[in-house]
Coordinates of C-alpha atoms in Angstrom, one line a residue:
Chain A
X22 CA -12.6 -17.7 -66.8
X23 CA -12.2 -21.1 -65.1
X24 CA -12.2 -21.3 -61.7
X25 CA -8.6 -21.9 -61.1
X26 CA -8.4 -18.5 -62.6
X27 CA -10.6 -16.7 -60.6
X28 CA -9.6 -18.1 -57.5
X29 CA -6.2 -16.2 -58.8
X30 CA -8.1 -13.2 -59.3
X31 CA -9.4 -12.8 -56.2
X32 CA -6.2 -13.8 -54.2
X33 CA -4.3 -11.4 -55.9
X34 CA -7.2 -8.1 -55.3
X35 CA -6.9 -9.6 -51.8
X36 CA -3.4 -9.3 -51.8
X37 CA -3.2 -6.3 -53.0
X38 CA -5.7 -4.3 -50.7
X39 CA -4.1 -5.9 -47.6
X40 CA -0.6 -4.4 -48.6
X41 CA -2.8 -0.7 -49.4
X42 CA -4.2 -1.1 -46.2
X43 CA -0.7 -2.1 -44.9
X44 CA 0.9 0.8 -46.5
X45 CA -1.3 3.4 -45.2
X46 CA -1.2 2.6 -41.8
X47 CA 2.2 2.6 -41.9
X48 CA 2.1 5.9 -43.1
X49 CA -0.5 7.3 -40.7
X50 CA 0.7 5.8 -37.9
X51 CA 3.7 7.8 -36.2
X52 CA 6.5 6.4 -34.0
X53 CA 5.8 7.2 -30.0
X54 CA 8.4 9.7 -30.2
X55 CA 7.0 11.5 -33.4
X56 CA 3.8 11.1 -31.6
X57 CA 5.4 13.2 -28.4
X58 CA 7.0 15.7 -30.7
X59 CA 3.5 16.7 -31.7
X60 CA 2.3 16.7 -28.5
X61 CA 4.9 18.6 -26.3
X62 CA 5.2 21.2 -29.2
X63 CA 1.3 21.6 -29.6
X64 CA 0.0 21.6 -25.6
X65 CA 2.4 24.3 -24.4
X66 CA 5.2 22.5 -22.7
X67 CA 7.5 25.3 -24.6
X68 CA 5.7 28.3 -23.2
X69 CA 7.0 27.7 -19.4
X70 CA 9.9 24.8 -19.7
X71 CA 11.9 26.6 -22.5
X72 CA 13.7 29.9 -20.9
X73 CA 12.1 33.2 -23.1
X74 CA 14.2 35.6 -24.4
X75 CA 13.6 39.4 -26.2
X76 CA 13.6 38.2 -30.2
X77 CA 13.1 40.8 -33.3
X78 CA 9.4 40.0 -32.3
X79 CA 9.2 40.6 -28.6
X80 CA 9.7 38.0 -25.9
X81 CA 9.6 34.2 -27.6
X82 CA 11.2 30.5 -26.3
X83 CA 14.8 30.7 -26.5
X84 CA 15.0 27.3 -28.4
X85 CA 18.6 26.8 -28.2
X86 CA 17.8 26.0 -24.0
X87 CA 14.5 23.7 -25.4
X88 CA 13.0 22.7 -22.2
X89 CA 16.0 23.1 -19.9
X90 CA 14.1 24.7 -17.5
X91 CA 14.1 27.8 -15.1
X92 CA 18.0 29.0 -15.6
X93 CA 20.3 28.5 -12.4
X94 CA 22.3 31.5 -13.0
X95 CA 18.9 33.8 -13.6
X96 CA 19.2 36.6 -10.8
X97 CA 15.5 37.0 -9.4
X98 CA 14.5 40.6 -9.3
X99 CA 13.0 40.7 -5.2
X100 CA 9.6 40.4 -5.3
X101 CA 7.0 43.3 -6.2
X102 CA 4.9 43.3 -3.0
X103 CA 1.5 41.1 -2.8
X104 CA -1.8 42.9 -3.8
X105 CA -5.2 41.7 -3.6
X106 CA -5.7 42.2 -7.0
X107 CA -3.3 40.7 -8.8
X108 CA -2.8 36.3 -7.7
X109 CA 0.6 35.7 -10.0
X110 CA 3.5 37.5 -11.3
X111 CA 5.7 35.9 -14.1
X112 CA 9.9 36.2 -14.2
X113 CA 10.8 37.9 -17.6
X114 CA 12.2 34.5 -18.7
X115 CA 8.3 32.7 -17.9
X116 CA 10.2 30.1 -15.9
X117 CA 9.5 31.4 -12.7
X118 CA 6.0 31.9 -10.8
X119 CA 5.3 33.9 -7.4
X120 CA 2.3 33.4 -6.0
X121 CA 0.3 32.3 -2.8
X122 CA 2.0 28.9 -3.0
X123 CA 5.5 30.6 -3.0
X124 CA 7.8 30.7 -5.5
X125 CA 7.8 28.0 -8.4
X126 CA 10.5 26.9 -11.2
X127 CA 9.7 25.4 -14.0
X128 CA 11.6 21.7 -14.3
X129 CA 14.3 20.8 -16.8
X130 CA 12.8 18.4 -18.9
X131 CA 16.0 17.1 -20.9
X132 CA 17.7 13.8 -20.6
X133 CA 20.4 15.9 -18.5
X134 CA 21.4 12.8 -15.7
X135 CA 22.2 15.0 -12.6
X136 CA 19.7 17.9 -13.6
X137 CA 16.7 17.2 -16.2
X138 CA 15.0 13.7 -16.1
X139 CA 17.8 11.6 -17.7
X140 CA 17.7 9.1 -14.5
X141 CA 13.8 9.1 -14.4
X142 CA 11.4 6.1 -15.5
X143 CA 8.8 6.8 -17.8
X144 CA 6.4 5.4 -15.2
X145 CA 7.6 8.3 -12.5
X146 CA 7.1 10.6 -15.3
X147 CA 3.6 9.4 -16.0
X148 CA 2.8 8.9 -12.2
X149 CA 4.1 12.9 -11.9
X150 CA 1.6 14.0 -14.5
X151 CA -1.5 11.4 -13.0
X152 CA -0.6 12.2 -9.1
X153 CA 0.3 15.8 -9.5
X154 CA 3.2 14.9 -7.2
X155 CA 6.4 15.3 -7.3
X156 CA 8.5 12.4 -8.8
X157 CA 5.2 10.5 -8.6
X158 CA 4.9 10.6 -4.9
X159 CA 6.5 13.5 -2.8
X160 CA 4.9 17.1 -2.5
X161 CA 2.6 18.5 -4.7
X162 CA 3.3 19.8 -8.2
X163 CA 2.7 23.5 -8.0
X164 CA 0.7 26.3 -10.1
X165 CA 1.0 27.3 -13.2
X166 CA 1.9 23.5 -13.9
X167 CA -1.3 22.1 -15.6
X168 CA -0.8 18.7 -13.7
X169 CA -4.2 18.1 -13.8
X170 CA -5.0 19.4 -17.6
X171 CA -2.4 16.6 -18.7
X172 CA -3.4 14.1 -16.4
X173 CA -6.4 13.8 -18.6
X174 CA -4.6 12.2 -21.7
X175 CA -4.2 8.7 -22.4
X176 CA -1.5 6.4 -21.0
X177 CA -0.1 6.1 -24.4
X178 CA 0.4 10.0 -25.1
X179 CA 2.2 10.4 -21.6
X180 CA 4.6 8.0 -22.8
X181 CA 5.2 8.6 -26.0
X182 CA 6.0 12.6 -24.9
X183 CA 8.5 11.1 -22.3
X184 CA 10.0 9.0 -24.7
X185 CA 10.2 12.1 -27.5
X186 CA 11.7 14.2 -24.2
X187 CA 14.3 11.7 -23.8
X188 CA 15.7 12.1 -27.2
X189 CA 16.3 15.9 -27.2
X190 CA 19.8 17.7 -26.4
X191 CA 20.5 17.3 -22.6
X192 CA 21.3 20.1 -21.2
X193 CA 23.1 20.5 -17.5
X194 CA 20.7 23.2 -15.8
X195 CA 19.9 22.7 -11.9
X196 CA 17.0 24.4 -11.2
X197 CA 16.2 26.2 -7.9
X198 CA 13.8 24.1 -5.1
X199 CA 10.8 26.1 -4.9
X200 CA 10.1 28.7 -2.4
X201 CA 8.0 28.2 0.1
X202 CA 5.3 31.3 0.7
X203 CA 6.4 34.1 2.9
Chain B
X27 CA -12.8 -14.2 -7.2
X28 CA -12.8 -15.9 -10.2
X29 CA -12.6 -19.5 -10.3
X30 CA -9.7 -21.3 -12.4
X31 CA -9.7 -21.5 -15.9
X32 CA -12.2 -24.4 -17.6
X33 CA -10.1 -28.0 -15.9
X34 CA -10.1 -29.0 -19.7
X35 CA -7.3 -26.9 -20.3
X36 CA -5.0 -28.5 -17.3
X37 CA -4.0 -31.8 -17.3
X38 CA -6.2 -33.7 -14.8
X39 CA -3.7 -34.1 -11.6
X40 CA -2.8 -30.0 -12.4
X41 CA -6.9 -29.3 -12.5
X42 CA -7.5 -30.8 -9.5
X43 CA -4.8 -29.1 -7.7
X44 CA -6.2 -25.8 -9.3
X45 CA -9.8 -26.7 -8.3
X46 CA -8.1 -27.6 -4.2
X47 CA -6.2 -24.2 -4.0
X48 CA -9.0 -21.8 -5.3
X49 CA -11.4 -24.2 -2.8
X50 CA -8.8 -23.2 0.1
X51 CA -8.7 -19.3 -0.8
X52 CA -12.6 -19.4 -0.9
X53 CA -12.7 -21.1 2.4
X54 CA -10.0 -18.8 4.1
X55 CA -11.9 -15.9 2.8
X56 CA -15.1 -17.0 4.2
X57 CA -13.3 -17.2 7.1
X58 CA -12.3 -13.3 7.0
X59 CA -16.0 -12.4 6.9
X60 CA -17.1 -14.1 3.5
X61 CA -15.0 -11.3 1.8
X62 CA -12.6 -11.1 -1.2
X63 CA -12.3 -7.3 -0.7
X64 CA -12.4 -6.5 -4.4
X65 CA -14.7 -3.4 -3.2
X66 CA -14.3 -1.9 0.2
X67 CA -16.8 -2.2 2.0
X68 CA -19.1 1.1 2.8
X69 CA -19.3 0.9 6.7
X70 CA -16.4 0.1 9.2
X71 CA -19.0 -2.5 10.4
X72 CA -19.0 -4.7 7.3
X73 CA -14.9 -5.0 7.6
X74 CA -15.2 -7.4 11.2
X75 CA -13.8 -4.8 13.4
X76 CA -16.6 -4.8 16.0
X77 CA -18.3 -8.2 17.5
X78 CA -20.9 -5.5 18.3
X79 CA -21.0 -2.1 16.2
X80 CA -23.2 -0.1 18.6
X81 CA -21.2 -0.6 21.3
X82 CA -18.3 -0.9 19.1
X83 CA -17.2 -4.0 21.1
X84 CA -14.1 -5.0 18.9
X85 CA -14.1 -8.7 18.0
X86 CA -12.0 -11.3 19.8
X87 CA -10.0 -12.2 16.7
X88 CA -9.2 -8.6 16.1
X89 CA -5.9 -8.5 18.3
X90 CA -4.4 -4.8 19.1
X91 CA -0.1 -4.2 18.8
X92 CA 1.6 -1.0 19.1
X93 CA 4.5 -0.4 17.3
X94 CA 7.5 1.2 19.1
X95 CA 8.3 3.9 16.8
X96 CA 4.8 5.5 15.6
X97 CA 4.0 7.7 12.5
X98 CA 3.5 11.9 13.6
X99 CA 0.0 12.5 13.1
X100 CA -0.1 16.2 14.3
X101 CA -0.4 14.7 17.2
X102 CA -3.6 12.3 16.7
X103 CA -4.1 9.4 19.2
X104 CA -3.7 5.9 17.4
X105 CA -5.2 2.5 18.1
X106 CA -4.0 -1.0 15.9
X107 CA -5.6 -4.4 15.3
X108 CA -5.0 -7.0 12.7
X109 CA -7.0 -10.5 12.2
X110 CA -5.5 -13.5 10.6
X111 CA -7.5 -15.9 9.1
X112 CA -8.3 -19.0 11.8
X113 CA -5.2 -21.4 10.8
X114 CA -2.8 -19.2 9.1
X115 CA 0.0 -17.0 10.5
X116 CA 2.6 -14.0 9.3
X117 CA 5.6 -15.5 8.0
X118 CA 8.6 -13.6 9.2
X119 CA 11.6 -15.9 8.0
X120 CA 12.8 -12.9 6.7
X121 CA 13.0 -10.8 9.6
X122 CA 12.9 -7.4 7.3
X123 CA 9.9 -8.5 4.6
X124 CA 7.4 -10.5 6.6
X125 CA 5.2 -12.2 4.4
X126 CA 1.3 -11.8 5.1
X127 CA -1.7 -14.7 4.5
X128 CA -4.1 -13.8 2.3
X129 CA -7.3 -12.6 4.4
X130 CA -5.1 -10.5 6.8
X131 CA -6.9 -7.6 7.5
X132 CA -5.4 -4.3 9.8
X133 CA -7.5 -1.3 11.2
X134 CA -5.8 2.2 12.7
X135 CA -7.9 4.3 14.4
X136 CA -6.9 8.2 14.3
X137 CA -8.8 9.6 17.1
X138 CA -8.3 14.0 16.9
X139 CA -10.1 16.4 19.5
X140 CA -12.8 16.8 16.6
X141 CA -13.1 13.8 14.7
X142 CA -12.2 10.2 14.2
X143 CA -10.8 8.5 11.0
X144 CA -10.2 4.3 11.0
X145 CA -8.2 2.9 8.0
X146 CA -8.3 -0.8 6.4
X147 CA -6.2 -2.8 5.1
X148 CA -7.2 -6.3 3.9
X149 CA -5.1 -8.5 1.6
X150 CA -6.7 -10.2 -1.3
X151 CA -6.7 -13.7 -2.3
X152 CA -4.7 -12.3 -5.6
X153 CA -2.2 -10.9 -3.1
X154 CA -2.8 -7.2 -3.7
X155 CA -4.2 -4.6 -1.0
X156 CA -7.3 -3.5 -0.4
X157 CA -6.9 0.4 1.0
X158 CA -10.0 2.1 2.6
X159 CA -10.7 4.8 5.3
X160 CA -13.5 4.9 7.3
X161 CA -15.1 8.5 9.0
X162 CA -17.1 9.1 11.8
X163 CA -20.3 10.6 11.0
X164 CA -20.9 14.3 12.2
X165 CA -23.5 12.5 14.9
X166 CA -20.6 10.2 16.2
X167 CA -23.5 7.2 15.3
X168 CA -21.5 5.3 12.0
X169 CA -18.1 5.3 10.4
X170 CA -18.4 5.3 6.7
X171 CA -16.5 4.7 3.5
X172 CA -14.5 8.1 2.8
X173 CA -14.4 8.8 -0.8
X174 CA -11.2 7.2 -2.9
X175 CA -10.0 10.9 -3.7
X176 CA -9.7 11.3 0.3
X177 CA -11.4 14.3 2.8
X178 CA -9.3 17.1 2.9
X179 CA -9.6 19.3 5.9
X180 CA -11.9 16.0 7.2
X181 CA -11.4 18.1 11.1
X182 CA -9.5 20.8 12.8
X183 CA -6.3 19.9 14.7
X184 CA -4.5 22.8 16.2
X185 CA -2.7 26.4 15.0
X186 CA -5.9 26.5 12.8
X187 CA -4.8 23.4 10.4
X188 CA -6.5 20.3 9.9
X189 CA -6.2 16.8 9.6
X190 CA -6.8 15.6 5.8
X191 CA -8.1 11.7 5.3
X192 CA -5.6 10.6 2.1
X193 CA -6.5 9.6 -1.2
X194 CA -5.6 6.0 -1.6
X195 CA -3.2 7.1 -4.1
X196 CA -1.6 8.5 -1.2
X197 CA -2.0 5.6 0.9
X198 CA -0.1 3.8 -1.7
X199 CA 2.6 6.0 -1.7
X200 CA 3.4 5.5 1.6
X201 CA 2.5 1.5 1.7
X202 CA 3.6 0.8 -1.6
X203 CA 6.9 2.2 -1.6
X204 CA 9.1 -0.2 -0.2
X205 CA 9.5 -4.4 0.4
X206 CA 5.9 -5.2 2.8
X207 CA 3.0 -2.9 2.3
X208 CA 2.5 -3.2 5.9
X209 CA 4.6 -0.8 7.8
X210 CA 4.1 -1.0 11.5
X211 CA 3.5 -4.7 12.0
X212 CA 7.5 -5.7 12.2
X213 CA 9.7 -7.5 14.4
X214 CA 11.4 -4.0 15.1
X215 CA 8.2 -2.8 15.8
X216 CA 6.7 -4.9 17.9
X217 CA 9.9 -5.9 20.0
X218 CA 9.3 -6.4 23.9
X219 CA 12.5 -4.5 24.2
X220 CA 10.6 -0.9 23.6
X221 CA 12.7 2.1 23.5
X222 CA 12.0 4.8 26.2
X223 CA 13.0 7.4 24.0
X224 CA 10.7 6.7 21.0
X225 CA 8.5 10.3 20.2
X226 CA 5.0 9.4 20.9
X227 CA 4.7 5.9 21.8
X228 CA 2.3 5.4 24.3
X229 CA 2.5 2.0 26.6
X230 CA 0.4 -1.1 25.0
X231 CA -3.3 -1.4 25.3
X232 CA -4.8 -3.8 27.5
X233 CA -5.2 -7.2 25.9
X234 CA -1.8 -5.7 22.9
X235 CA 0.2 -8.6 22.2
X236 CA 4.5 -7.5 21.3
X237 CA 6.6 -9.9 19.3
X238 CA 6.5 -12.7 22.0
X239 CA 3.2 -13.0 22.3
X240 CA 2.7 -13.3 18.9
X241 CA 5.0 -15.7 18.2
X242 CA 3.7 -17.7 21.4
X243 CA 0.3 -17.7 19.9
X244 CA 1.8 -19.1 17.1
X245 CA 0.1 -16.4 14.9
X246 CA 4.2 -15.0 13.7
X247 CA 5.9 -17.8 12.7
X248 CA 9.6 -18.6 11.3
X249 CA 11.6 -15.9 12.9
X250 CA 14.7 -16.4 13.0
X251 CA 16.1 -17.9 16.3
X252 CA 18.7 -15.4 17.4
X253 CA 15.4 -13.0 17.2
X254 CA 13.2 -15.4 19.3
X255 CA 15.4 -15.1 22.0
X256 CA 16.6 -11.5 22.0
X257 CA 14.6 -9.2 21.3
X258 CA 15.4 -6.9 18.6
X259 CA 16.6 -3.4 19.3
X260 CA 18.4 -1.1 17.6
X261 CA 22.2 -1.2 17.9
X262 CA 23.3 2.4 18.6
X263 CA 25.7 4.1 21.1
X264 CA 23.7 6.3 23.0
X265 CA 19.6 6.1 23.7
X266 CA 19.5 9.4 22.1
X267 CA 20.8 8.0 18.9
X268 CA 18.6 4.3 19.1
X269 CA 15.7 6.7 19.7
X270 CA 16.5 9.3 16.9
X271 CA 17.0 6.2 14.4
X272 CA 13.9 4.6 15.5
X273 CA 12.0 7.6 14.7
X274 CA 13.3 8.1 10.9
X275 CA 12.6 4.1 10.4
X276 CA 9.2 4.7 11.7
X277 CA 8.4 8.0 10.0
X278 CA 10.7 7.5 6.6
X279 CA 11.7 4.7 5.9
X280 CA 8.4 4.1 3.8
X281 CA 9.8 5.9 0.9
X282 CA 13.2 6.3 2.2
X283 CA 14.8 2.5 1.2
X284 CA 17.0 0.7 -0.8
X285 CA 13.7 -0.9 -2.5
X286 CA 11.5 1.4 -3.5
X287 CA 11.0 3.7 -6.2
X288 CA 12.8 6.3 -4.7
X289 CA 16.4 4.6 -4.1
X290 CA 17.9 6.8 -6.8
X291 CA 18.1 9.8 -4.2
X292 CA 20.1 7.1 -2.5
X293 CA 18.4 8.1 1.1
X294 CA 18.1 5.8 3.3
X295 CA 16.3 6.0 6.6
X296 CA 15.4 2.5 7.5
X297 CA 17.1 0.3 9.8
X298 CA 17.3 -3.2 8.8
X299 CA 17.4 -6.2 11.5
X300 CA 19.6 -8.1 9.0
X301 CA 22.2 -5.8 8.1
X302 CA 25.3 -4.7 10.1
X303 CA 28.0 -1.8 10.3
X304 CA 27.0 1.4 10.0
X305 CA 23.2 2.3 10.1
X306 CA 22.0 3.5 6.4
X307 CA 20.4 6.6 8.2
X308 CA 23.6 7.5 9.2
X309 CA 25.8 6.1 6.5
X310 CA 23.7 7.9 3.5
X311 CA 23.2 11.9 5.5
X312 CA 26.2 12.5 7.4
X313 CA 28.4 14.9 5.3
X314 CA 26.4 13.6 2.4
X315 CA 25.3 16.7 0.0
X316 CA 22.0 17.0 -0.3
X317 CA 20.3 17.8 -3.8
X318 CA 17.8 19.7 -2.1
X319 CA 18.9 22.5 -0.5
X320 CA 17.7 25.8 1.5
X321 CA 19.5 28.2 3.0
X322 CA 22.4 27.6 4.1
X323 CA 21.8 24.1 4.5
X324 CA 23.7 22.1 1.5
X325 CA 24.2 18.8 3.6
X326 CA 22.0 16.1 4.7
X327 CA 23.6 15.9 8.1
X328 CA 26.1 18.3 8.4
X329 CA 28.4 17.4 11.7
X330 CA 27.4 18.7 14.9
X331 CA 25.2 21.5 13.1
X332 CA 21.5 20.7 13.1
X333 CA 20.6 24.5 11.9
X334 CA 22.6 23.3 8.3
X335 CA 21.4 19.8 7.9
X336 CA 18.3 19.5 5.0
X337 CA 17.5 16.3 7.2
X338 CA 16.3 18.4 10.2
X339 CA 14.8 21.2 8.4
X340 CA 12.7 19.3 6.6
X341 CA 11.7 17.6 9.6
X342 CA 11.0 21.1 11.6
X343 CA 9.0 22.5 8.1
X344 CA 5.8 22.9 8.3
X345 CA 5.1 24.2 4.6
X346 CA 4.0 22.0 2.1
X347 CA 7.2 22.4 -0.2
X348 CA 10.0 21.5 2.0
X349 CA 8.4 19.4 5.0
X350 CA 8.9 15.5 5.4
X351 CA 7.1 13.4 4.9
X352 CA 5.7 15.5 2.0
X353 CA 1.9 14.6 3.6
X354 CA 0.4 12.8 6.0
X355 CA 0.7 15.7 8.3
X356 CA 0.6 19.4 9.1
X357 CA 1.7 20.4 12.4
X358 CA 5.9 19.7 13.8
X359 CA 6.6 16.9 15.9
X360 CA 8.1 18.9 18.4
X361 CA 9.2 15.7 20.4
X362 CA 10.9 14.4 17.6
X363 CA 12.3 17.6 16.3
X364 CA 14.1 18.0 20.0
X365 CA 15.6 14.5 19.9
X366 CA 17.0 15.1 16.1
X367 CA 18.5 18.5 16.8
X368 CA 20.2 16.6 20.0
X369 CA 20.8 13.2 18.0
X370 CA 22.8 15.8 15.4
X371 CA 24.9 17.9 18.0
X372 CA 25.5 15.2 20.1
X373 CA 26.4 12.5 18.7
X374 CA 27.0 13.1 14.8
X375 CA 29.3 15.7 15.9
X376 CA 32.8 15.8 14.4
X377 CA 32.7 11.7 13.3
X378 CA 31.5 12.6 9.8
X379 CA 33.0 9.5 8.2
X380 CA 32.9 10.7 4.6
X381 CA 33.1 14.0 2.7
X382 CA 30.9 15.7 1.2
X383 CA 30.3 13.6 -2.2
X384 CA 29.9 15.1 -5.6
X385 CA 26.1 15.1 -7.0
X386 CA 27.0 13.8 -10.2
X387 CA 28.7 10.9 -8.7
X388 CA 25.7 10.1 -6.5
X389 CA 22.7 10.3 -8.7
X390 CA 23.3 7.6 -11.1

């Protein structure tokens, strides 16, 4: 081979490893909100922010209200009386937490404008989850919200979940203010 | 500080300029105690408050104010300084947003029955703000750096609570939350004409400059004339109403304003020099639904009825879900919770300009 041709040779290998490599991370790499799909459906968003209903299999997310949040129109059974031994008691629905800190609801976390986080920023939603405050600067977030669990992951994951949030059905459900303890 | 970039990458005239400014922020910082305050110091000692720290003799150029309307503190006693670096001054052309030199440096002193806590703020030569809080030592000997995640329970105030030392996250969300990070250095606040009324003010301290003085020692400059010559007070029509509006703008108005993060609620509790009509306290509660709600109460200000009005049981709250501000303190303002529930019988009774507004219309 003269050189002219193997200059042509090793151009095109060249070439054609950088489009591989090209190729693959393409594939690999998922979009922010593919990335917050995975996440909000693998660290347990679901198990308090989506409303649980009785299913075939017992009690289970009621997916058609995905992370709307505690439901307005739920009546709350009165309280069962505090005991020493037992620190939390769960509504049927897992929405809603008594406890020494009151009452909590969980949030709606759909674009909803007037009700979920359809007017937030994605840097009041990350500054919730980092502060454990309340829109990022007013009371604390309360327990069982793991505030503190999530404030752990990267900048990049917070967003991208915010971002996958923002691109599920909104749905208009005003949850309660929390209670404060008795 | 890091110096400018390599001169080889400016054209000459541009370099040199370069080279004369960072040679002026050096110098003004030398001047400020040969501090850049990247890192707080770790003693109250090392920030220039005292001329002598055993004696804790506060130094000449550390000059005290009051402001009119103070911050609740479950009922701590407060003392202010601020130094400017020699040869510079506040700029307060815009009477609402002064503008601060780099070097300025302000102390507060919280002093409680059982413990005393003395916060710093210091501007940098990058124009950012240095937070730190300083605590007495159990002997009463040193005041030391408090750790960035703050004290809680740092000393007992009364009804069994205690007095927490923030986080300087939390510091932030009250400083960094509206125009100026610094919230009690203002020409409101410091205005000769002080309000009678005002919840917890106490008179001056010996050697305090107000407004005036400042501006005669040249060390506020630019305000505007009509300012210089009267001094500002609020425009309301009774004292009970000056005073009630006085108190939101000193407690509130940090995060309540049309410039910070939280201007979507679309609550505002500051009072403006520059604006006129209607104060925004007023304008943005009375008959205004509120989108938090508790009992019975479903309106910011509802007329004439301080029992349904969110805005005064938040302020009488004392739990840490529906009290305002959301920290900062523990115990009710009593004061200040009278003059409210007066402010809201009185004088917001039956004028309720607006109706009741629909959420949806309000939120976005």
């Amino acid at each position: 081979m003269n050189t002219i041709a193997k200059l042509f040779l090793v151009a095109a290998v060249a070439a054609s490893t950088l489009a591989a490599v090209s190729l693959l991370g393409r594939r690999t790499e998922p979009t922010p909100v593919e990335r917050g799909r995975y996440l909000v459906h693998t660290t347990g968003c679901n198990d308090c922010h989506t409303p649980w209903h009785m299913g075939p299999q017992g009690p289970e997310p009621d997916m058609s209200r995905l992370l709307s949040g505690h439901p307005a129109d739920f009546e709350l059974a009165p309280l069962p009386p505090a005991s020493p031994g037992w620190m939390m008691h769960a509504a049927p629905t897992n929405t809603a937490w008594a406890g020494p800190w009151g009452v909590s609801f969980t949030a709606n976390l759909t674009p909803d404008k007037a009700t979920g986080l359809g007017t937030w920023t994605v840097d009041e939603f990350v500054a919730a989850i980092r502060t454990g405050r309340h829109q990022g600067r007013g009371r604390q977030i309360l327990p069982p919200m793991p505030a503190p669990a999530y404030a752990q992951m990267t900048d990049a994951d917070l967003q991208a979940m915010f971002a996958y949030l923002q691109t599920i059905p909104a749905i208009a459900n005003k949850v309660p203010e929390p209670l404060p303890p008795q | 500080m890091t110096p400018p970039r390599p001169s080889h990458h400016l054209p000459p005239r541009r370099a040199a300029r370069a080279t004369a400014r960072f040679a002026l922020a050096a110098m003004l910082a030398a001047c400020s105690g040969g501090r850049t305050w990247t890192e707080a110091p770790p003693r109250l000692a090392d920030t220039g408050l005292y001329a002598d720290a055993a004696t804790r003799t506060v130094a000449v150029d550390a000059i005290p104010f009051e402001p009119q309307y103070p911050l609740w503190t479950d009922g701590a006693a407060k003392r202010r300084w601020i130094s400017l670096p020699p040869g510079t001054a506040v700029d307060a052309r815009d009477v609402d947003d002064w503008q601060f030199p780099v070097g300025t440096r302000l102390w507060k002193q919280f002093t409680f029955a059982t413990g005393v806590e003395t916060r710093f703020l210091a501007r940098r030569a990058d124009g950012s703000w240095l937070y730190a809080s300083y605590v007495r030592t159990p002997d009463g000997r040193d005041d030391v750096l408090a750790p960035a995640t703050g004290v809680r329970q740092f000393c007992a105030t009364a009804n069994g609570r205690s007095h927490d030392v923030p986080s300087h996250a939390d510091c932030r969300l009250c400083h960094e939350n509206g125009r100026s990070p610094v919230l009690g250095f203002s020409a409101l606040q410091l205005s000769g004409d002080r309000d009678p009324l005002a919840p917890n003010a106490v008179p001056p301290a010996a050697g305090a400059l107000d407004l005036a003085g400042f501006v005669a020692r040249g060390l506020v400059q630019n305000l505007p004339a009509a300012h210089r010559a009267t001094p500002p007070r609020i425009a309301a029509r009774t004292p009970t109403e000056r005073a009630a509006l006085g108190y939101l703008h000193g407690n509130c108005a940090s995060c309540h304003n049309a410039s910070g993060p939280l201007e979507r609620l679309g609550l505002r509790l500051d009072y403006p020099l520059a604006a006129g009509g209607t104060a925004p306290a007023i304008a943005s509660t009375l008959g205004v639904a509120s989108r938090f709600t508790r009992g019975g109460a479903t309106q910011r200000v509802a007329a004439g009825d301080p029992e349904h009005s969110v805005l005064f049981a938040r302020v009488t709250a004392d739990d840490p879900v529906t009290q305002m501000p959301p920290f900062g303190r523990h115990l009710v303002d009593a004061t200040a919770t009278n003059l409210i529930a007066r402010w809201i019988r009185e004088d917001l009774a039956a004028t309720g300009p607006s109706p009741s507004q629909p959420l949806s219309s309000r939120q976005d």
